[in-house]
Amino acid sequence: MGFHTFDAAKAAKLDDPAARYRYVSAEELVWAVGATGTATLADLGSGTGFYTDDVAAHAETVYGVDVQEAMHDHYRENGVPENVELVTAEVAALPFDDGELDGAFSTMTFHEFADDDAITEIARTVAADGRVAVADWSADGAGEAGPPLAERFGLEEAQARFEAGGFEVEFGASRSETFLLVGRAP
Ligand SMILES: C[S@@+](CC[C@H](N)C(=O)[O-])C[C@H]1O[C@@H](n2cnc3c(N)ncnc32)[C@H](O)[C@@H]1O
């Protein structure tokens, strides 16, 4: 596991478009995932489904994976698209077959699950060459929003962890408060 898990009592904070799209846009996320309309993807730490919905509009199936059932309950109250299936699991123990996923993405959650077991599990479940897109609060950010800087990773550390897990990182950008990384599964 990484740093502390998001408090489900604050779930409603994740549903404010003005606050969310300021840091990560739906358009860049759909681009980063390389969503084609036919892919089976997983959203790792899907929360209330804020970004799951955006990607699901460009995918065949999206598994919304979250360790907290309370976050899925909040997503159900918001309304879950027909092509989204909610899965209660840890990223380090995904209930998918080897290579079952065409790709995966994660928003603002890497710092909560980032360890070798999780990255190994992503590598196992995403098909070879499948895209994995990670957007998260950056340790190199200003700290004006999001978790404390001490609980975040920078782009270089995130990249090193994925590369150690066999991923080829083909895009990385460090911005004012977040980073965006795109890797290819081994
Ligand atoms: C900060 S919220 C972000 C939710 C969503 N990705 C978004 O951007 O709106 C982090 C979410 O990841 C989930 N989470 C944290 N650690 C996890 C883990 N190891 N496995 C699965 N889900 C996890 C939390 O329960 C929470 O719902």
Coordinates of N, CA and C and ligand atoms in Angstrom, one line a residue:
M1 N 0.8 -1.2 0.0 CA 0.0 0.0 0.0 C 0.9 1.3 0.0
G2 N 0.3 2.4 -0.4 CA 1.0 3.6 -0.4 C 0.7 4.4 0.9
F3 N 0.3 5.7 0.7 CA 0.0 6.5 1.8 C -1.5 6.3 2.1
H4 N -2.0 7.1 3.1 CA -3.4 6.7 3.6 C -4.5 6.7 2.6
T5 N -5.5 5.9 2.8 CA -6.6 5.7 1.9 C -7.6 6.9 2.1
F6 N -8.1 7.3 0.9 CA -9.1 8.4 0.9 C -10.3 8.2 1.9
D7 N -10.7 9.2 2.6 CA -11.8 9.1 3.5 C -13.1 9.1 2.8
A8 N -13.8 8.0 2.8 CA -15.1 7.9 2.1 C -16.1 8.9 2.5
A9 N -16.0 9.4 3.7 CA -16.9 10.5 4.2 C -16.8 11.8 3.4
K10 N -15.7 11.9 2.7 CA -15.5 13.1 1.9 C -15.7 12.9 0.4
A11 N -16.4 11.8 0.1 CA -16.6 11.4 -1.3 C -17.2 12.5 -2.2
A12 N -18.2 13.2 -1.6 CA -18.9 14.3 -2.4 C -17.9 15.3 -3.0
K13 N -16.8 15.5 -2.3 CA -15.8 16.5 -2.8 C -15.2 16.1 -4.1
L14 N -15.3 14.8 -4.5 CA -14.8 14.3 -5.8 C -15.7 14.6 -6.9
D15 N -16.9 15.1 -6.7 CA -17.9 15.3 -7.7 C -18.1 16.7 -8.2
D16 N -17.1 17.6 -7.9 CA -17.2 19.0 -8.3 C -16.4 19.2 -9.6
P17 N -17.0 19.3 -10.8 CA -16.3 19.4 -12.0 C -15.3 20.5 -12.1
A18 N -15.7 21.7 -11.5 CA -14.8 22.8 -11.6 C -13.5 22.5 -10.8
A19 N -13.6 21.9 -9.7 CA -12.4 21.6 -8.9 C -11.6 20.4 -9.5
R20 N -12.3 19.5 -10.2 CA -11.6 18.3 -10.7 C -10.9 18.6 -12.0
Y21 N -11.6 19.2 -13.0 CA -11.0 19.3 -14.3 C -10.0 20.4 -14.3
R22 N -9.9 21.2 -13.3 CA -8.8 22.2 -13.2 C -7.4 21.5 -13.2
Y23 N -7.4 20.3 -12.6 CA -6.1 19.6 -12.5 C -5.9 18.5 -13.5
V24 N -6.9 17.7 -13.8 CA -6.8 16.7 -14.9 C -8.1 16.8 -15.7
S25 N -7.9 16.9 -17.0 CA -9.1 17.0 -17.9 C -9.6 15.7 -18.4
A26 N -10.8 15.6 -18.7 CA -11.3 14.3 -19.3 C -10.7 14.1 -20.6
E27 N -10.4 15.1 -21.4 CA -9.8 14.9 -22.7 C -8.4 14.4 -22.6
E28 N -7.6 14.9 -21.7 CA -6.2 14.4 -21.7 C -6.2 12.9 -21.2
L29 N -7.2 12.6 -20.3 CA -7.2 11.3 -19.7 C -7.6 10.3 -20.8
V30 N -8.7 10.6 -21.6 CA -9.1 9.7 -22.7 C -7.9 9.5 -23.7
W31 N -7.2 10.6 -23.9 CA -6.0 10.5 -24.8 C -5.0 9.6 -24.2
A32 N -4.7 9.8 -22.9 CA -3.6 9.0 -22.3 C -3.9 7.5 -22.3
V33 N -5.2 7.2 -22.1 CA -5.6 5.8 -22.0 C -5.6 5.2 -23.4
G34 N -5.7 6.1 -24.4 CA -5.8 5.6 -25.8 C -7.1 4.8 -26.0
A35 N -8.2 5.3 -25.4 CA -9.5 4.6 -25.5 C -10.0 4.6 -26.9
T36 N -10.4 3.4 -27.3 CA -10.8 3.2 -28.7 C -12.3 3.0 -29.0
G37 N -13.0 2.7 -27.9 CA -14.4 2.4 -28.0 C -14.6 0.9 -27.9
T38 N -13.6 0.1 -28.1 CA -13.8 -1.4 -28.1 C -13.0 -2.0 -26.9
A39 N -12.3 -1.2 -26.2 CA -11.4 -1.7 -25.2 C -12.1 -2.1 -23.9
T40 N -11.5 -3.1 -23.2 CA -11.8 -3.4 -21.8 C -10.8 -2.8 -20.9
L41 N -11.2 -1.9 -20.0 CA -10.2 -1.2 -19.2 C -10.6 -1.3 -17.7
A42 N -9.6 -1.0 -16.9 CA -9.9 -0.9 -15.5 C -9.5 0.5 -14.9
D43 N -10.4 1.1 -14.1 CA -10.1 2.3 -13.4 C -9.6 1.9 -12.0
L44 N -8.4 2.1 -11.7 CA -7.8 1.7 -10.4 C -8.0 2.7 -9.3
G45 N -8.9 2.4 -8.4 CA -9.3 3.4 -7.4 C -10.3 4.4 -8.0
S46 N -11.5 3.8 -8.4 CA -12.5 4.5 -9.2 C -13.3 5.5 -8.3
G47 N -13.3 5.3 -7.0 CA -14.0 6.3 -6.2 C -15.5 6.5 -6.6
T48 N -15.9 7.7 -6.7 CA -17.3 8.0 -7.0 C -17.6 7.9 -8.5
G49 N -16.5 7.5 -9.3 CA -16.7 7.4 -10.7 C -16.6 8.6 -11.6
F50 N -16.1 9.7 -10.9 CA -16.0 11.0 -11.6 C -15.3 10.8 -13.0
Y51 N -14.1 10.2 -13.0 CA -13.4 10.1 -14.3 C -13.8 8.7 -15.0
T52 N -14.3 7.8 -14.2 CA -14.7 6.5 -14.9 C -15.7 6.8 -16.0
D53 N -16.7 7.6 -15.7 CA -17.7 8.0 -16.6 C -17.1 8.5 -17.9
D54 N -16.1 9.4 -17.7 CA -15.5 10.1 -18.9 C -14.9 9.1 -19.8
V55 N -14.2 8.1 -19.2 CA -13.5 7.1 -20.1 C -14.5 6.1 -20.6
A56 N -15.5 5.7 -19.8 CA -16.4 4.7 -20.2 C -17.1 5.1 -21.5
A57 N -17.3 6.4 -21.7 CA -17.9 6.9 -23.0 C -17.1 6.5 -24.2
H58 N -15.8 6.1 -24.0 CA -14.9 5.8 -25.1 C -14.4 4.3 -25.0
A59 N -15.1 3.5 -24.3 CA -14.7 2.1 -24.1 C -15.8 1.1 -24.2
E60 N -15.5 -0.2 -24.4 CA -16.5 -1.2 -24.4 C -17.0 -1.5 -23.0
T61 N -16.0 -1.7 -22.1 CA -16.3 -2.1 -20.7 C -15.2 -1.4 -19.8
V62 N -15.6 -0.8 -18.7 CA -14.7 -0.3 -17.7 C -15.0 -1.0 -16.4
Y63 N -14.0 -1.6 -15.8 CA -14.2 -2.1 -14.4 C -13.7 -1.0 -13.5
G64 N -14.7 -0.6 -12.6 CA -14.3 0.4 -11.6 C -13.9 -0.3 -10.4
V65 N -12.6 -0.3 -10.1 CA -12.0 -1.1 -9.0 C -11.7 -0.1 -7.8
D66 N -12.3 -0.5 -6.7 CA -12.0 0.3 -5.5 C -12.1 -0.6 -4.3
V67 N -11.2 -0.3 -3.3 CA -11.1 -1.1 -2.1 C -12.2 -0.8 -1.1
Q68 N -12.9 0.3 -1.3 CA -13.9 0.7 -0.3 C -15.3 0.6 -1.0
E69 N -16.1 -0.3 -0.4 CA -17.5 -0.5 -0.9 C -18.3 0.8 -0.7
A70 N -17.9 1.6 0.3 CA -18.7 2.9 0.5 C -18.5 3.8 -0.7
M71 N -17.3 3.8 -1.4 CA -17.1 4.6 -2.6 C -18.0 4.1 -3.7
H72 N -18.1 2.8 -3.9 CA -19.0 2.2 -4.9 C -20.4 2.7 -4.6
D73 N -20.8 2.7 -3.3 CA -22.2 3.1 -3.0 C -22.4 4.5 -3.4
H74 N -21.4 5.3 -3.2 CA -21.6 6.7 -3.7 C -21.7 6.8 -5.2
Y75 N -20.9 6.0 -5.9 CA -21.0 5.9 -7.4 C -22.4 5.5 -7.8
R76 N -22.9 4.4 -7.1 CA -24.2 4.0 -7.5 C -25.3 5.1 -7.3
E77 N -25.1 5.9 -6.3 CA -26.1 7.0 -6.1 C -26.0 8.0 -7.2
N78 N -24.7 8.2 -7.7 CA -24.5 9.1 -8.8 C -25.1 8.6 -10.1
G79 N -25.1 7.2 -10.2 CA -25.6 6.6 -11.5 C -24.4 6.0 -12.2
V80 N -24.4 4.6 -12.3 CA -23.3 3.9 -13.0 C -23.7 3.6 -14.4
P81 N -22.9 4.0 -15.4 CA -23.2 3.7 -16.8 C -23.3 2.2 -17.0
E82 N -24.0 1.8 -18.0 CA -24.3 0.3 -18.3 C -23.0 -0.5 -18.5
N83 N -22.0 0.2 -19.1 CA -20.8 -0.5 -19.5 C -19.7 -0.4 -18.4
V84 N -20.1 0.0 -17.2 CA -19.2 0.0 -16.0 C -19.6 -1.0 -15.0
E85 N -18.6 -1.9 -14.7 CA -18.9 -2.9 -13.7 C -18.0 -2.6 -12.4
L86 N -18.7 -2.5 -11.3 CA -17.9 -2.2 -10.1 C -17.3 -3.4 -9.4
V87 N -16.1 -3.3 -9.0 CA -15.3 -4.4 -8.5 C -14.7 -4.0 -7.2
T88 N -14.9 -4.7 -6.1 CA -14.3 -4.3 -4.8 C -13.1 -5.1 -4.6
A89 N -11.9 -4.5 -4.7 CA -10.7 -5.2 -4.6 C -9.5 -4.2 -4.4
E90 N -8.4 -4.7 -4.0 CA -7.2 -3.9 -3.9 C -6.5 -4.0 -5.2
V91 N -5.8 -2.9 -5.6 CA -5.0 -3.0 -6.8 C -4.0 -4.1 -6.8
A92 N -3.5 -4.4 -5.6 CA -2.5 -5.4 -5.5 C -3.0 -6.9 -5.6
A93 N -4.4 -7.0 -5.7 CA -5.0 -8.3 -5.8 C -6.2 -8.2 -6.7
L94 N -6.0 -8.0 -8.0 CA -7.1 -7.8 -8.9 C -7.7 -9.1 -9.3
P95 N -9.0 -9.2 -9.4 CA -9.7 -10.4 -9.7 C -9.9 -10.6 -11.2
F96 N -8.8 -10.4 -12.0 CA -8.8 -10.5 -13.4 C -7.8 -11.5 -13.9
D97 N -8.0 -12.2 -15.0 CA -7.1 -13.1 -15.5 C -5.9 -12.4 -16.1
D98 N -4.8 -13.2 -16.3 CA -3.6 -12.6 -16.9 C -3.9 -12.0 -18.3
G99 N -3.6 -10.8 -18.5 CA -3.8 -10.1 -19.8 C -5.2 -9.8 -20.1
E100 N -6.1 -9.9 -19.2 CA -7.5 -9.8 -19.5 C -7.9 -8.3 -19.9
L101 N -7.1 -7.4 -19.4 CA -7.4 -6.0 -19.6 C -6.6 -5.4 -20.8
D102 N -7.3 -4.6 -21.7 CA -6.6 -4.0 -22.8 C -5.8 -2.8 -22.3
G103 N -6.2 -2.3 -21.1 CA -5.5 -1.1 -20.6 C -6.0 -0.8 -19.2
A104 N -5.4 0.2 -18.6 CA -5.9 0.6 -17.2 C -5.5 2.1 -17.0
F105 N -6.3 2.7 -16.1 CA -6.0 4.1 -15.8 C -6.2 4.3 -14.3
S106 N -5.7 5.4 -13.8 CA -5.9 5.7 -12.4 C -5.7 7.2 -12.2
T107 N -6.7 7.8 -11.5 CA -6.6 9.3 -11.3 C -6.5 9.6 -9.8
M108 N -5.6 10.3 -9.4 CA -5.4 10.9 -8.0 C -5.3 9.8 -7.0
T109 N -4.8 8.6 -7.3 CA -4.9 7.4 -6.4 C -3.5 6.7 -6.4
F110 N -2.6 6.9 -7.3 CA -1.3 6.2 -7.3 C -0.7 6.3 -5.9
H111 N -0.7 7.5 -5.3 CA 0.0 7.6 -4.0 C -0.6 6.8 -2.9
E112 N -1.9 6.3 -3.2 CA -2.5 5.4 -2.1 C -2.2 3.9 -2.3
F113 N -1.8 3.5 -3.6 CA -1.6 2.1 -3.8 C -0.2 1.8 -4.2
A114 N 0.7 2.8 -4.4 CA 2.0 2.6 -5.1 C 2.9 1.7 -4.3
D115 N 2.9 0.4 -4.6 CA 4.0 -0.4 -4.1 C 4.3 -1.5 -5.2
D116 N 5.3 -2.3 -4.9 CA 5.7 -3.3 -5.9 C 4.6 -4.3 -6.3
D117 N 3.9 -4.7 -5.2 CA 2.8 -5.7 -5.5 C 1.7 -5.1 -6.4
A118 N 1.4 -3.9 -6.2 CA 0.4 -3.3 -7.1 C 0.8 -3.2 -8.5
I119 N 2.1 -2.8 -8.7 CA 2.6 -2.6 -10.0 C 2.8 -4.0 -10.7
T120 N 3.2 -4.9 -10.0 CA 3.3 -6.3 -10.5 C 1.9 -6.8 -10.9
E121 N 0.9 -6.5 -10.2 CA -0.5 -6.9 -10.5 C -1.0 -6.2 -11.7
I122 N -0.7 -5.0 -11.8 CA -1.1 -4.2 -13.1 C -0.5 -4.9 -14.3
A123 N 0.8 -5.2 -14.1 CA 1.6 -5.8 -15.2 C 1.0 -7.2 -15.6
R124 N 0.5 -7.9 -14.6 CA -0.1 -9.2 -14.9 C -1.4 -9.1 -15.6
T125 N -2.2 -8.2 -15.3 CA -3.6 -8.2 -15.7 C -3.8 -7.4 -17.0
V126 N -2.9 -6.5 -17.3 CA -3.0 -5.7 -18.6 C -2.2 -6.5 -19.7
A127 N -2.8 -6.6 -20.8 CA -2.2 -7.3 -21.9 C -0.9 -6.7 -22.3
A128 N 0.1 -7.5 -22.9 CA 1.4 -6.9 -23.3 C 1.1 -5.8 -24.3
D129 N 1.8 -4.7 -24.0 CA 1.8 -3.5 -24.8 C 0.5 -2.6 -24.5
G130 N -0.3 -3.1 -23.6 CA -1.5 -2.3 -23.3 C -1.1 -1.0 -22.5
R131 N -1.9 0.0 -22.7 CA -1.5 1.3 -22.1 C -2.0 1.4 -20.6
V132 N -1.2 2.0 -19.8 CA -1.6 2.3 -18.4 C -1.3 3.8 -18.2
A133 N -2.4 4.5 -17.9 CA -2.3 6.0 -17.7 C -2.5 6.3 -16.2
V134 N -1.6 7.1 -15.7 CA -1.7 7.4 -14.3 C -1.5 9.0 -14.2
A135 N -2.6 9.5 -13.6 CA -2.5 11.0 -13.2 C -2.6 11.1 -11.7
D136 N -1.8 11.8 -11.1 CA -1.8 11.9 -9.6 C -1.3 13.3 -9.2
W137 N -1.6 13.6 -8.0 CA -1.0 14.8 -7.3 C 0.6 14.6 -7.3
S138 N 1.3 15.6 -7.6 CA 2.8 15.5 -7.7 C 3.5 16.0 -6.4
A139 N 4.5 15.3 -6.1 CA 5.4 15.7 -4.9 C 6.1 17.0 -5.3
D140 N 6.2 17.3 -6.6 CA 6.8 18.5 -7.1 C 5.8 19.7 -7.2
G141 N 4.6 19.4 -6.8 CA 3.5 20.5 -7.0 C 3.7 21.5 -5.9
A142 N 2.7 22.5 -5.9 CA 2.8 23.6 -5.0 C 2.1 23.2 -3.7
G143 N 1.2 22.2 -3.7 CA 0.5 21.8 -2.5 C -0.7 22.7 -2.2
E144 N -1.2 23.4 -3.2 CA -2.4 24.2 -3.0 C -3.7 23.5 -2.8
A145 N -3.7 22.2 -3.3 CA -4.8 21.3 -3.2 C -4.3 19.9 -3.1
G146 N -5.2 19.0 -2.7 CA -4.8 17.6 -2.7 C -4.1 17.2 -1.4
P147 N -3.6 16.0 -1.4 CA -2.9 15.5 -0.2 C -1.6 16.2 0.1
P148 N -1.1 16.1 1.4 CA 0.2 16.8 1.7 C 1.3 16.4 0.7
L149 N 2.2 17.3 0.5 CA 3.3 17.0 -0.5 C 4.1 15.7 0.0
A150 N 4.2 15.5 1.3 CA 5.0 14.4 1.8 C 4.3 13.1 1.5
E151 N 3.0 13.1 1.1 CA 2.3 11.8 0.8 C 2.2 11.6 -0.7
R152 N 3.0 12.4 -1.5 CA 2.9 12.2 -2.9 C 4.2 11.7 -3.5
F153 N 4.1 11.2 -4.8 CA 5.2 10.9 -5.5 C 5.4 11.9 -6.7
G154 N 6.7 12.1 -7.1 CA 6.9 12.9 -8.2 C 6.9 12.0 -9.5
L155 N 6.9 12.7 -10.6 CA 6.9 11.9 -11.9 C 8.1 10.9 -12.0
E156 N 9.3 11.4 -11.6 CA 10.5 10.5 -11.7 C 10.4 9.3 -10.9
E157 N 9.9 9.4 -9.7 CA 9.7 8.2 -8.8 C 8.6 7.3 -9.3
A158 N 7.5 7.9 -9.8 CA 6.5 7.0 -10.4 C 7.0 6.3 -11.6
Q159 N 7.7 7.0 -12.4 CA 8.3 6.4 -13.6 C 9.3 5.3 -13.3
A160 N 10.1 5.5 -12.3 CA 11.1 4.5 -11.9 C 10.4 3.2 -11.3
R161 N 9.3 3.4 -10.6 CA 8.5 2.3 -10.1 C 7.9 1.5 -11.2
F162 N 7.3 2.1 -12.2 CA 6.7 1.4 -13.3 C 7.8 0.7 -14.2
E163 N 8.9 1.4 -14.4 CA 10.0 0.8 -15.2 C 10.6 -0.4 -14.4
A164 N 10.7 -0.3 -13.1 CA 11.2 -1.5 -12.4 C 10.2 -2.7 -12.5
G165 N 8.9 -2.4 -12.8 CA 7.9 -3.4 -13.0 C 7.9 -3.9 -14.4
G166 N 8.8 -3.4 -15.2 CA 8.8 -3.9 -16.6 C 8.1 -3.0 -17.6
F167 N 7.4 -2.0 -17.2 CA 6.7 -1.1 -18.1 C 7.7 -0.2 -18.9
E168 N 7.3 0.1 -20.1 CA 8.0 1.1 -20.9 C 7.2 2.4 -20.8
V169 N 7.8 3.4 -20.2 CA 7.1 4.7 -20.0 C 7.3 5.5 -21.3
E170 N 6.2 5.8 -22.0 CA 6.3 6.5 -23.3 C 5.9 7.9 -23.2
F171 N 5.4 8.4 -22.1 CA 5.0 9.8 -21.9 C 5.0 10.1 -20.5
G172 N 5.6 11.3 -20.1 CA 5.5 11.7 -18.8 C 5.5 13.3 -18.7
A173 N 4.7 13.8 -18.0 CA 4.6 15.3 -17.8 C 4.4 15.7 -16.4
S174 N 5.2 16.6 -15.9 CA 5.1 17.1 -14.6 C 4.5 18.5 -14.7
R175 N 3.4 18.8 -14.0 CA 2.7 20.1 -14.2 C 2.7 20.8 -12.9
S176 N 1.9 21.9 -12.8 CA 2.0 22.7 -11.6 C 1.6 22.0 -10.3
E177 N 0.7 21.0 -10.4 CA 0.2 20.3 -9.2 C 0.1 18.8 -9.4
T178 N 0.2 18.4 -10.6 CA 0.0 16.9 -10.9 C 1.0 16.4 -11.9
F179 N 1.1 15.1 -12.0 CA 1.9 14.5 -13.1 C 1.0 13.6 -13.9
L180 N 1.3 13.3 -15.1 CA 0.6 12.4 -16.0 C 1.7 11.5 -16.6
L181 N 1.4 10.2 -16.5 CA 2.4 9.2 -17.0 C 1.6 8.2 -17.9
V182 N 2.2 7.8 -19.0 CA 1.6 6.7 -19.8 C 2.7 5.7 -20.0
G183 N 2.4 4.4 -19.6 CA 3.3 3.4 -19.8 C 2.7 2.2 -20.6
R184 N 3.5 1.4 -21.2 CA 3.1 0.2 -21.9 C 3.4 -1.0 -21.0
A185 N 2.5 -1.9 -20.9 CA 2.7 -3.1 -20.0 C 3.7 -4.1 -20.7
P186 N 4.4 -4.8 -19.8 CA 5.4 -5.7 -20.3 C 4.7 -7.0 -20.9
Ligands
LIG1 C1 -8.6 10.2 -4.0 S1 -9.7 9.0 -4.4 C2 -9.8 9.2 -6.1 C3 -11.0 8.5 -6.8 C4 -11.1 8.7 -8.3 N1 -10.0 8.0 -9.0 C5 -11.1 10.2 -8.7 O1 -10.1 10.7 -9.3 O2 -12.2 10.8 -8.5 C6 -8.8 7.4 -4.2 C7 -9.7 6.2 -4.3 O3 -8.9 5.1 -4.4 C8 -9.3 4.1 -3.6 N2 -8.1 3.2 -3.2 C9 -7.1 3.6 -2.4 N3 -6.2 2.6 -2.3 C10 -6.6 1.6 -3.0 C11 -6.1 0.3 -3.3 N4 -5.0 -0.1 -2.8 N5 -6.9 -0.5 -4.1 C12 -8.1 -0.1 -4.6 N6 -8.6 1.2 -4.4 C13 -7.9 2.0 -3.6 C14 -10.0 4.8 -2.4 O4 -10.9 4.0 -1.7 C15 -10.6 6.0 -3.1 O5 -11.9 5.7 -3.5

